[in-house]
Amino acid sequence: MTSSGAQLKILVCVKQVIDPETPLSAFKIDPGTKRVAPAAGVPPVVNGFDENAVEAALRLKDSVGAEVTVLSMSDSFAMDVMKKPLSMGADALVLAQDSQFRDLDPFASAYVLAAAIRKLDGFDLILCGRQASDWDNAQVPTGIAEMLGLPLVTVAQKLDLASGGIVVERALPDGYEVVEAPLPALVTVSNELGEPRYPTLRGIMAAGKKTPTTFSASDLEVDPARLAPRMHLLDLAVPPRDSKCEFISGENEADTGRQLALRLREAKLI
Amino acid sequence: MSGVLVFGELTDGHLSGTTAELIALGKQLGESVAVALFGGNMAGAADEAAAYGADRVHLVEDPLLVDGQKDAIIAAFDSLCREVSPDIVLIGKTPLGLDVGPRLAFRLHAGLAQDCVSLEMRDGKLVATRSVYGGNALATVGFPEQGPRIAIVRGKVYEPLAPDASQTAEIVKFEPKLDSSVIKAKTVQVVKRESQGVRLDDADVVVSGGRGLGGPDPFAQLQELASLLKGAVGASRAACDAGWLDHSYQVGLTGKTVTPNLYIAVGISGASQHMAGCSGAKNIVAINKDENANIFKEARYGVVGDWKGVLSSFIETVRELTKS
Ligand SMILES: Cc1cc2nc3c(=O)[nH]c(=O)nc-3n(C[C@H](O)[C@H](O)[C@H](O)COP(=O)(O)OP(=O)(O)OC[C@H]3O[C@@H](n4cnc5c(N)ncnc54)[C@H](O)[C@@H]3O)c2cc1C
């Protein structure tokens, strides 16, 4: 943990995901492999909530000064996607990359990321997005915190440093709670924090010059037995949607509004 | 014990609706259903759990549980699970449940299915259907042999059983004897946003607006419509992220789950992450200028058009019709 005066060290975990805004018509599952087939011409993105986490780190960097390292884990990366956090203003990128890291489940993912964080060492604050938009598991950050024995605060909408610790506003369905934790700690960030900043031209130039540090499974001394999935995927399917919409129209828009109300009355809905 | 253990939660001192739903689900899955309740003064909630069908109630008591610190509740629930070794643990998709489930799974080396929309026994094995890719896909998953099978269940998918006050449950006290070191992160304040009028969560009619409204002002019209129909206003995440409305209005995967009789969506495209929060509505009505918008695939009634031209006359007609 940082002694007073030393630079705050923040690590942000990010995941490359299939663009969640992929049009539904292009969302396809390969039944053989039970995997989502990436839509042609729709590039992957940095998970949205992870961008919120990067933004949270950069706000702390702006306000109190911090060194921000970004960590990601996969079997393969689209490098221009992974460099986005650097072009937003992060200082360094670390990629845990190995053919064994393909489609890891949350338990295995947390295990590998925790191993990478141990190896990098010395972080005061670890930030993650609240969940990844592909499997919506919201488990990996918890696993990292549990394995590293760190305090955990989820779904942050605001983060501030206080003497020796962090003060987090945790978003609730009807308000928020204020949570305090000593550092080092792990905090997951939600979109309520506010829009992530856009990369600047200077940021993009700087990111282009940076070379990521990479770790393989053997660098991290990963036990292959712990990479096996814990849950069994029996099936992955697009839910059936039987469209049965009755379209209402009138002589003009105003009449359409009137017809809609009359139809809903007829159906006893109003 | 084996059987089903439900992570019990309270709202305003009473057994929460979600907990009652989980008891009903538990009854379908196992021979016996136990509910864990945390803190003191739980006798009333224990009676309610019994009325909703619980066979056993574990009253988990410890001085550290009195002020409801999450880290203490998680440590206590972990300890209870080790003590009673349930086959299945059911947890609601609530702000607390979403933290409890994963932490329990990592501590117990157990399997966890997140955001389940259905659970069933197949050949004696628990199988979960869960929403993934924001609701674009459904995954059917099975659990490992080791450890309890932990499921976080989406709200309002299962109906509670009709409460019967004459039913009783076996009450078992459990003292986890927590060490204060278990509390690492501490809640120091809860700030509630009081909603006026009908609560969005329980409303029978919801009028929601999205990015298509173009700004905060049109929401006054949606509020007017909601008031006429004794309903509540909701919103898409895009509208909340834009700052037009507070996030407490957000309906969807990471917002509220609503199951009204009537859901009116204005200027909302119907992204799967939005529908995840409202597809349980009995009747969806959509007003959208794009005839290909996904919302029309889920709507019962639709108007393809600009809300600016449609909404005023719609509201006026509703006013006339609801006057008497
Ligand atoms: C992990 C994750 C979680 C998410 N959670 C949620 C969530 O909980 N809730 C949620 O809502 N979203 C959520 N989202 C975001 C979601 O994917 C969509 O981006 C969002 O729902 C879009 O909101 P919208 O429909 O208002 O906006 P848009 O998709 O931009 O749609 C606006 C619609 O308005 C129509 N329109 C425009 N002008 C007019 C007009 N004058 N008259 C009539 N119609 C008009 C357009 O045709 C369009 O269909 C989540 C996303 C991710 C990745």
XYZ file of C-alpha atoms and ligand atoms in Angstrom:
647
model
C 0.000 0.000 0.000
C 1.146 3.484 -0.789
C 2.848 5.410 1.956
C 2.029 9.096 1.978
C 3.594 10.968 -0.884
C 4.114 7.988 -3.180
C 2.193 7.854 -6.423
C -1.130 6.023 -6.314
C -1.010 2.862 -8.422
C -4.240 1.773 -10.077
C -4.872 -1.378 -12.082
C -7.915 -1.608 -14.340
C -9.077 -4.990 -15.657
C -10.726 -4.818 -19.065
C -12.255 -7.401 -21.355
C -12.613 -7.437 -25.117
C -16.185 -8.392 -26.001
C -18.476 -8.764 -28.965
C -20.140 -5.387 -29.527
C -23.352 -5.516 -27.448
C -24.974 -3.143 -29.921
C -24.632 -5.756 -32.673
C -27.977 -5.673 -34.494
C -30.192 -8.544 -33.378
C -30.475 -9.764 -36.957
C -26.689 -10.264 -37.007
C -26.565 -12.029 -33.640
C -25.927 -15.702 -34.475
C -24.955 -18.746 -32.471
C -22.926 -21.594 -33.877
C -24.839 -24.592 -32.523
C -21.885 -26.939 -33.016
C -19.492 -25.062 -30.761
C -22.247 -23.421 -28.659
C -20.506 -20.100 -29.207
C -21.699 -16.740 -30.431
C -20.381 -16.224 -33.951
C -18.918 -12.712 -34.251
C -20.945 -10.793 -36.825
C -19.067 -9.973 -40.010
C -17.972 -6.349 -40.111
C -18.797 -5.655 -36.450
C -15.459 -5.277 -34.626
C -15.128 -6.218 -30.958
C -15.112 -3.481 -28.323
C -13.790 -2.870 -24.841
C -16.584 -3.905 -22.465
C -18.591 -0.750 -21.705
C -18.469 -0.975 -17.924
C -14.688 -1.526 -18.154
C -14.451 1.788 -20.001
C -16.325 3.310 -17.058
C -13.661 1.752 -14.811
C -10.889 3.256 -16.950
C -12.684 6.605 -16.692
C -12.847 6.282 -12.896
C -9.097 5.608 -12.804
C -8.343 8.561 -15.066
C -10.459 10.884 -12.916
C -8.339 9.898 -9.916
C -5.241 10.409 -12.046
C -6.512 13.901 -12.948
C -7.407 14.848 -9.392
C -4.730 13.289 -7.177
C -2.227 11.834 -9.616
C -1.967 8.123 -10.315
C -0.221 5.610 -12.490
C -2.862 3.640 -14.383
C -2.112 0.157 -15.711
C -4.633 -1.765 -17.775
C -4.744 -5.574 -17.666
C -6.599 -7.923 -19.974
C -6.670 -11.683 -20.435
C -7.587 -13.735 -23.506
C -6.216 -16.121 -26.101
C -6.195 -13.361 -28.717
C -6.632 -9.623 -28.860
C -7.603 -7.030 -31.436
C -4.730 -4.678 -30.693
C -6.460 -1.471 -31.827
C -9.323 -2.287 -29.449
C -7.037 -3.054 -26.536
C -5.120 0.176 -27.042
C -8.214 2.300 -26.511
C -7.689 2.641 -22.723
C -4.129 3.811 -23.451
C -5.396 6.410 -25.886
C -7.888 7.562 -23.247
C -4.911 8.243 -20.974
C -3.850 5.032 -19.221
C -0.102 4.615 -18.780
C 0.601 0.955 -19.467
C -1.022 -2.152 -20.908
C -0.464 -5.720 -19.735
C -1.862 -8.644 -21.699
C -2.137 -12.118 -20.231
C -2.293 -14.050 -23.462
C -2.124 -17.769 -24.042
C -3.935 -20.286 -26.213
C -5.071 -21.870 -22.933
C -6.924 -18.653 -22.032
C -9.685 -19.154 -24.592
C -13.260 -18.702 -23.273
C -12.315 -19.188 -19.646
C -15.160 -19.281 -17.139
C -15.307 -16.680 -14.337
C -13.548 -18.918 -11.839
C -10.621 -19.590 -14.159
C -10.540 -15.974 -15.368
C -10.308 -14.655 -11.823
C -7.572 -17.182 -11.093
C -5.428 -16.075 -14.050
C -6.029 -12.357 -13.466
C -5.205 -12.719 -9.771
C -1.966 -14.479 -10.746
C -1.086 -11.607 -13.096
C -1.894 -9.010 -10.421
C 0.295 -10.845 -7.915
C 3.139 -10.868 -10.402
C 2.781 -7.166 -11.220
C 2.365 -6.366 -7.508
C 2.064 -3.095 -5.661
C -1.363 -1.782 -6.656
C -3.357 0.373 -4.263
C -6.598 0.111 -6.151
C -7.968 -2.415 -8.618
C -10.924 -1.374 -10.748
C -13.148 -3.573 -12.900
C -16.391 -3.020 -14.771
C -19.454 -4.235 -12.865
C -20.034 -7.022 -15.409
C -19.056 -7.994 -18.931
C -21.706 -7.528 -21.572
C -21.170 -10.975 -23.109
C -21.856 -13.437 -20.298
C -23.139 -10.884 -17.773
C -21.563 -12.970 -15.020
C -20.370 -10.228 -12.674
C -18.181 -12.781 -10.928
C -14.586 -12.206 -12.017
C -13.983 -9.065 -9.908
C -15.381 -10.863 -6.873
C -13.077 -13.791 -7.524
C -10.020 -11.560 -7.808
C -10.911 -9.820 -4.540
C -11.507 -13.145 -2.782
C -8.257 -14.682 -4.053
C -6.189 -11.630 -3.153
C -8.017 -11.076 0.151
C -9.048 -7.535 -0.785
C -12.039 -5.495 0.368
C -14.643 -5.409 -2.401
C -17.139 -2.695 -3.289
C -19.376 -3.247 -6.307
C -21.366 -1.010 -8.668
C -19.597 2.264 -7.922
C -20.999 5.519 -9.266
C -18.366 7.718 -7.579
C -14.963 7.142 -6.003
C -12.927 9.405 -3.758
C -9.751 8.886 -1.831
C -9.790 9.521 1.883
C -7.046 9.083 4.458
C -5.662 5.606 3.842
C -8.731 4.401 2.040
C -11.403 4.846 -0.539
C -14.932 6.208 -0.227
C -17.329 4.777 -2.775
C -20.864 5.678 -3.688
C -22.458 2.362 -4.580
C -25.470 2.729 -6.879
C -28.702 1.199 -5.562
C -32.019 0.867 -7.402
C -33.432 3.817 -5.429
C -30.440 5.879 -4.415
C -26.958 4.935 -3.286
C -24.942 3.852 -0.280
C -21.632 5.253 0.877
C -19.055 2.525 1.497
C -15.596 2.976 2.999
C -12.727 0.561 2.579
C -9.020 0.619 3.328
C -6.543 0.320 0.445
C -5.625 -1.837 -1.314
C -9.169 -2.566 -2.421
C -11.104 -3.741 -5.460
C -13.997 -1.651 -6.759
C -16.331 -2.448 -9.657
C -17.647 0.505 -11.642
C -21.049 1.098 -13.222
C -22.293 3.427 -15.959
C -23.820 5.771 -13.359
C -20.258 7.096 -12.968
C -20.716 8.982 -16.242
C -19.587 8.693 -19.835
C -16.023 7.557 -20.458
C -13.877 10.189 -22.124
C -12.997 9.992 -25.810
C -9.410 9.269 -26.814
C -7.541 12.421 -27.786
C -5.294 12.649 -30.819
C -2.314 13.014 -28.498
C -3.501 9.977 -26.552
C -3.804 7.927 -29.717
C -0.270 8.911 -30.786
C 1.122 8.054 -27.350
C -0.750 4.737 -27.281
C 0.690 3.833 -30.662
C 4.197 4.062 -29.270
C 3.516 1.887 -26.232
C 4.284 -1.811 -26.305
C 2.209 -3.999 -24.036
C 3.830 -6.295 -21.512
C 2.657 -9.852 -22.136
C 2.387 -12.804 -19.794
C 1.899 -16.389 -20.925
C 0.387 -19.171 -18.844
C 3.866 -20.357 -17.899
C 4.996 -16.821 -16.977
C 2.117 -16.811 -14.530
C 2.767 -20.391 -13.365
C -0.843 -21.229 -14.047
C -2.056 -24.686 -13.050
C -3.898 -25.977 -16.177
C -6.239 -28.028 -13.972
C -7.716 -24.775 -12.670
C -8.657 -23.553 -16.132
C -11.357 -26.183 -16.713
C -14.895 -24.769 -16.645
C -16.818 -25.359 -13.447
C -20.298 -25.183 -14.977
C -21.440 -27.320 -17.920
C -22.846 -25.442 -20.896
C -25.652 -27.682 -22.147
C -27.129 -25.329 -24.693
C -26.863 -21.777 -26.031
C -29.767 -20.487 -28.081
C -31.451 -17.329 -29.265
C -34.818 -17.130 -27.488
C -37.804 -17.497 -29.794
C -39.612 -14.256 -30.536
C -43.016 -14.709 -32.080
C -43.883 -11.244 -33.184
C -47.629 -10.603 -32.919
C -47.772 -6.857 -33.044
C -51.009 -5.228 -34.115
C -50.144 -1.968 -35.818
C -52.511 0.931 -35.260
C -52.826 3.705 -37.799
C -55.172 6.566 -38.478
C -55.756 9.285 -41.032
C -52.887 11.294 -39.648
C -50.598 11.144 -36.619
C -53.067 12.843 -34.289
C -55.796 10.441 -35.351
C -53.399 7.521 -34.861
C -52.888 8.585 -31.253
C -56.642 8.682 -30.786
C -57.126 5.266 -32.425
C -54.456 3.777 -30.201
C -56.272 4.949 -27.079
C -59.582 3.601 -28.369
C -58.013 0.233 -29.200
C -56.462 -0.035 -25.741
C -59.837 0.781 -24.187
C -61.473 -1.890 -26.324
C -58.847 -4.364 -25.102
C -59.674 -3.212 -21.540
C -56.078 -2.139 -20.976
C -56.997 1.400 -19.941
C -29.514 -31.294 5.907
C -29.758 -31.418 2.236
C -32.440 -29.692 0.243
C -32.867 -26.068 -0.676
C -31.566 -23.105 1.280
C -32.949 -19.671 0.424
C -30.979 -16.513 1.192
C -33.664 -14.474 2.954
C -34.033 -10.724 2.602
C -36.388 -8.208 4.159
C -38.030 -5.071 2.859
C -39.293 -2.626 5.475
C -39.050 -5.310 8.165
C -41.084 -7.873 6.232
C -39.999 -10.892 4.256
C -39.222 -9.550 0.769
C -41.336 -10.491 -2.226
C -38.226 -11.949 -3.850
C -37.667 -14.263 -0.885
C -41.266 -15.471 -1.105
C -40.727 -16.162 -4.822
C -37.596 -18.182 -4.026
C -39.456 -20.280 -1.447
C -42.055 -21.145 -4.086
C -39.286 -22.066 -6.542
C -37.493 -24.092 -3.863
C -40.649 -26.137 -3.309
C -40.523 -27.185 -6.957
C -36.879 -28.225 -6.724
C -36.371 -29.964 -3.411
C -38.005 -31.885 -0.636
C -37.490 -29.262 1.997
C -36.977 -25.536 1.840
C -35.099 -23.620 4.516
C -34.766 -19.848 4.696
C -31.843 -18.033 6.316
C -32.628 -14.730 8.040
C -29.915 -12.461 9.419
C -29.817 -10.106 12.394
C -32.100 -9.820 15.380
C -35.885 -9.510 15.800
C -36.627 -11.930 13.011
C -39.618 -13.699 14.617
C -42.147 -11.843 12.450
C -40.249 -12.499 9.228
C -39.803 -16.149 10.234
C -43.589 -16.483 10.574
C -43.998 -14.908 7.151
C -41.467 -17.349 5.681
C -43.485 -20.209 7.190
C -46.708 -18.803 5.783
C -45.103 -18.672 2.318
C -44.129 -22.318 2.608
C -40.713 -22.567 4.292
C -40.185 -25.816 6.207
C -37.344 -24.468 8.296
C -35.995 -21.040 9.196
C -32.400 -20.465 10.250
C -32.203 -17.410 12.462
C -28.608 -16.325 12.019
C -27.628 -14.148 14.954
C -24.423 -12.353 15.772
C -23.597 -8.945 17.256
C -21.865 -8.055 13.962
C -25.078 -8.675 11.998
C -27.109 -6.079 13.834
C -26.343 -3.151 11.550
C -26.615 -5.185 8.354
C -23.007 -4.931 7.104
C -22.755 -6.937 3.906
C -19.343 -8.450 4.625
C -20.709 -9.819 7.907
C -23.817 -11.243 6.242
C -21.667 -12.970 3.612
C -19.353 -14.466 6.241
C -22.360 -15.641 8.267
C -24.080 -17.185 5.242
C -20.835 -18.912 4.241
C -20.612 -20.350 7.741
C -24.258 -21.495 7.681
C -23.769 -23.192 4.305
C -20.795 -25.131 5.664
C -22.875 -26.136 8.674
C -25.990 -27.348 6.840
C -24.543 -28.385 3.432
C -27.537 -27.540 1.261
C -27.855 -29.139 -2.188
C -29.178 -25.951 -3.705
C -28.802 -22.330 -2.626
C -31.258 -19.804 -4.071
C -30.442 -16.092 -3.999
C -32.458 -13.206 -5.449
C -31.067 -10.892 -8.133
C -31.018 -7.966 -5.709
C -28.256 -5.476 -4.859
C -27.343 -7.677 -1.875
C -27.900 -11.025 -3.596
C -25.678 -10.064 -6.529
C -22.806 -9.609 -4.081
C -23.582 -12.618 -1.893
C -23.814 -15.239 -4.669
C -20.401 -14.865 -6.317
C -18.572 -14.455 -3.022
C -20.175 -17.585 -1.652
C -19.317 -19.506 -4.833
C -15.648 -18.534 -4.638
C -15.456 -19.356 -0.933
C -17.175 -22.727 -1.260
C -15.623 -23.634 -4.647
C -19.164 -24.136 -5.842
C -20.875 -23.615 -9.177
C -22.990 -20.520 -9.714
C -25.586 -19.661 -12.330
C -26.202 -15.930 -12.627
C -29.470 -14.250 -13.628
C -31.555 -17.436 -13.928
C -34.931 -17.183 -15.603
C -35.768 -20.829 -14.993
C -34.551 -23.710 -12.838
C -35.641 -27.310 -13.085
C -34.620 -30.825 -12.132
C -33.660 -33.079 -15.054
C -32.917 -36.698 -14.119
C -32.328 -35.601 -10.564
C -29.901 -32.853 -11.595
C -30.412 -29.127 -11.350
C -30.415 -27.343 -14.697
C -30.551 -23.561 -14.984
C -31.581 -21.394 -17.892
C -29.940 -18.034 -17.720
C -29.921 -14.859 -19.683
C -26.592 -14.032 -21.369
C -25.415 -11.504 -23.969
C -27.805 -8.990 -22.479
C -30.763 -11.259 -23.153
C -29.816 -11.904 -26.779
C -29.217 -15.527 -25.844
C -30.290 -18.058 -23.267
C -27.736 -20.487 -21.864
C -28.761 -23.776 -20.308
C -26.199 -24.818 -17.736
C -25.551 -27.738 -15.426
C -23.684 -27.665 -12.126
C -20.565 -29.440 -10.840
C -20.868 -32.298 -8.357
C -18.890 -30.517 -5.686
C -20.402 -27.927 -3.388
C -23.906 -26.544 -3.275
C -25.487 -25.477 -6.538
C -25.905 -21.729 -6.264
C -28.422 -19.880 -8.405
C -29.118 -16.159 -8.538
C -32.701 -15.901 -9.720
C -34.226 -12.985 -11.590
C -37.123 -11.344 -9.741
C -40.785 -11.697 -10.697
C -40.242 -14.829 -12.775
C -41.719 -17.144 -10.143
C -44.922 -16.384 -8.237
C -44.968 -16.668 -4.451
C -47.335 -19.280 -3.014
C -50.515 -17.960 -1.426
C -49.532 -17.269 2.201
C -51.161 -19.466 4.824
C -50.722 -18.084 8.338
C -51.574 -21.436 9.893
C -48.375 -23.023 8.523
C -45.408 -23.292 10.852
C -41.722 -23.863 10.277
C -39.013 -25.394 12.397
C -36.970 -22.512 13.817
C -33.252 -23.141 14.211
C -30.898 -20.580 15.729
C -27.417 -20.339 14.281
C -24.591 -18.310 15.778
C -21.686 -17.952 13.355
C -19.462 -16.257 16.013
C -17.989 -13.803 13.555
C -14.677 -12.086 14.054
C -14.792 -8.349 13.405
C -11.987 -8.750 10.844
C -14.536 -10.135 8.352
C -15.818 -6.608 7.766
C -13.404 -5.100 5.265
C -15.657 -2.635 3.453
C -18.164 -0.782 5.566
C -21.409 0.942 4.619
C -21.526 4.236 6.474
C -24.611 5.825 4.929
C -27.585 4.908 2.767
C -29.132 7.686 0.691
C -32.619 6.837 -0.555
C -34.391 8.575 -3.363
C -38.030 8.686 -2.398
C -40.233 8.135 -5.418
C -43.442 10.114 -5.560
C -46.675 8.435 -6.489
C -46.833 4.849 -7.688
C -43.601 2.866 -7.236
C -42.094 1.794 -10.552
C -41.303 -1.665 -9.133
C -44.938 -2.531 -8.376
C -46.774 -0.386 -10.930
C -49.563 -1.953 -12.972
C -48.954 0.527 -15.768
C -45.512 1.797 -16.779
C -44.908 4.561 -19.312
C -41.264 4.549 -20.405
C -39.294 6.907 -22.567
C -36.009 6.499 -24.402
C -33.425 8.366 -26.384
C -36.052 9.044 -29.044
C -37.656 11.626 -26.746
C -34.684 13.868 -27.455
C -34.458 15.554 -24.056
C -35.826 15.698 -20.524
C -38.883 17.875 -21.198
C -41.102 15.308 -22.976
C -40.985 13.178 -19.832
C -43.502 15.628 -18.333
C -45.975 14.315 -20.908
C -45.134 10.711 -20.002
C -45.696 11.596 -16.346
C -49.069 13.074 -17.235
C -50.032 9.882 -19.055
C -48.752 7.734 -16.190
C -50.805 9.740 -13.701
C -53.979 9.320 -15.777
C -53.393 5.553 -15.820
C -52.328 5.423 -12.147
C -48.966 4.171 -13.293
C -45.307 5.082 -13.031
C -42.693 6.501 -15.391
C -39.693 4.437 -16.481
C -36.828 4.990 -18.903
C -34.180 3.318 -20.991
C -30.580 3.461 -19.927
C -29.818 5.821 -22.799
C -32.290 8.359 -21.363
C -30.803 7.987 -17.874
C -27.191 8.128 -19.069
C -28.060 11.348 -20.915
C -29.026 12.799 -17.541
C -32.683 13.335 -18.482
C -33.830 11.187 -15.589
C -32.193 9.680 -12.530
C -30.987 6.087 -12.863
C -33.649 4.963 -10.403
C -36.026 5.151 -13.399
C -33.966 2.734 -15.497
C -35.723 -0.422 -16.630
C -33.626 -3.323 -17.854
C -30.884 -5.825 -17.264
C -28.952 -3.493 -14.987
C -31.994 -1.479 -13.936
C -35.377 -2.490 -12.615
C -37.448 -5.487 -13.576
C -41.064 -4.503 -14.053
C -44.028 -6.741 -14.800
C -46.959 -4.388 -15.336
C -50.151 -5.266 -17.143
C -49.421 -2.423 -19.575
C -45.981 -1.149 -20.622
C -45.957 1.815 -22.981
C -42.554 2.416 -24.610
C -42.040 5.725 -26.380
C -38.880 6.310 -28.428
C -37.259 3.126 -27.146
C -35.588 0.811 -29.673
C -36.112 -2.345 -27.615
C -32.497 -3.474 -27.137
C -32.365 -6.872 -25.468
C -30.809 -5.299 -22.359
C -33.866 -3.068 -22.032
C -36.345 -5.853 -22.738
C -34.673 -7.939 -20.019
C -36.408 -5.622 -17.562
C -39.855 -5.451 -19.143
C -40.462 -8.580 -21.207
C -42.567 -9.882 -18.310
C -45.114 -7.135 -19.004
C -48.428 -8.609 -20.142
C -48.999 -6.026 -22.873
C -46.328 -3.875 -24.472
C -47.338 -0.870 -26.531
C -44.653 0.793 -28.627
C -44.514 4.171 -30.305
C -41.446 4.394 -32.521
C -40.754 6.049 -35.837
C -38.622 3.136 -37.092
C -40.815 0.293 -38.334
C -37.869 -2.106 -37.996
C -37.234 -1.280 -34.349
C -36.836 -4.399 -32.241
C -39.490 -3.209 -29.806
C -42.179 -4.104 -32.378
C -41.046 -7.731 -32.232
C -42.078 -7.802 -28.581
C -44.990 -5.383 -28.617
C -48.683 -6.317 -28.619
C -49.750 -2.969 -30.104
C -47.584 -0.638 -32.116
C -47.621 2.747 -33.742
C -45.010 3.512 -36.370
C -44.677 7.246 -36.153
C -43.181 10.304 -34.538
C -44.264 10.535 -30.900
C -44.461 14.312 -31.318
C -47.463 13.875 -33.559
C -49.068 10.926 -31.782
C -48.659 11.414 -28.063
C -50.773 14.515 -27.378
C -53.934 13.145 -28.983
C -53.297 9.770 -27.359
C -53.078 11.408 -23.936
C -56.166 13.548 -24.566
C -58.201 10.520 -25.604
C -56.979 8.576 -22.583
C -58.048 11.532 -20.426
C -61.554 11.477 -21.908
C -61.840 7.708 -21.604
C -60.656 7.583 -18.004
C -62.699 10.581 -16.844
C -65.846 8.815 -15.756
C -24.247 -4.744 -20.216
C -25.301 -3.767 -20.658
C -26.368 -3.506 -19.807
C -27.392 -2.654 -20.215
N -28.442 -2.438 -19.366
C -29.492 -1.698 -19.821
C -30.663 -1.505 -19.012
O -30.746 -1.985 -17.866
N -31.690 -0.790 -19.514
C -31.641 -0.232 -20.780
O -32.621 0.393 -21.174
N -30.549 -0.376 -21.538
C -29.472 -1.082 -21.091
N -28.361 -1.186 -21.879
C -28.269 -0.359 -23.112
C -28.996 -0.941 -24.306
O -28.133 -1.821 -24.981
C -29.418 0.175 -25.287
O -28.274 0.905 -25.653
C -30.452 1.149 -24.700
O -31.523 0.433 -24.113
C -30.965 2.029 -25.803
O -31.890 2.964 -25.296
P -32.993 3.613 -26.241
O -33.867 2.553 -26.770
O -33.620 4.709 -25.470
O -32.118 4.311 -27.362
P -31.914 3.924 -28.887
O -31.509 2.527 -29.053
O -31.069 4.990 -29.447
O -33.382 4.027 -29.484
C -34.075 5.206 -29.655
C -35.334 4.880 -30.445
O -36.130 6.024 -30.550
C -36.716 6.040 -31.836
N -37.045 7.447 -32.138
C -36.193 8.471 -32.340
N -36.872 9.613 -32.539
C -38.177 9.307 -32.479
C -39.381 10.068 -32.605
N -39.341 11.379 -32.842
N -40.562 9.420 -32.478
C -40.606 8.077 -32.224
N -39.500 7.314 -32.093
C -38.303 7.928 -32.199
C -35.688 5.471 -32.748
O -36.310 4.911 -33.907
C -35.053 4.395 -31.859
O -35.679 3.139 -32.057
C -27.322 -2.025 -21.476
C -26.237 -2.273 -22.304
C -25.232 -3.130 -21.913
C -24.092 -3.387 -22.841
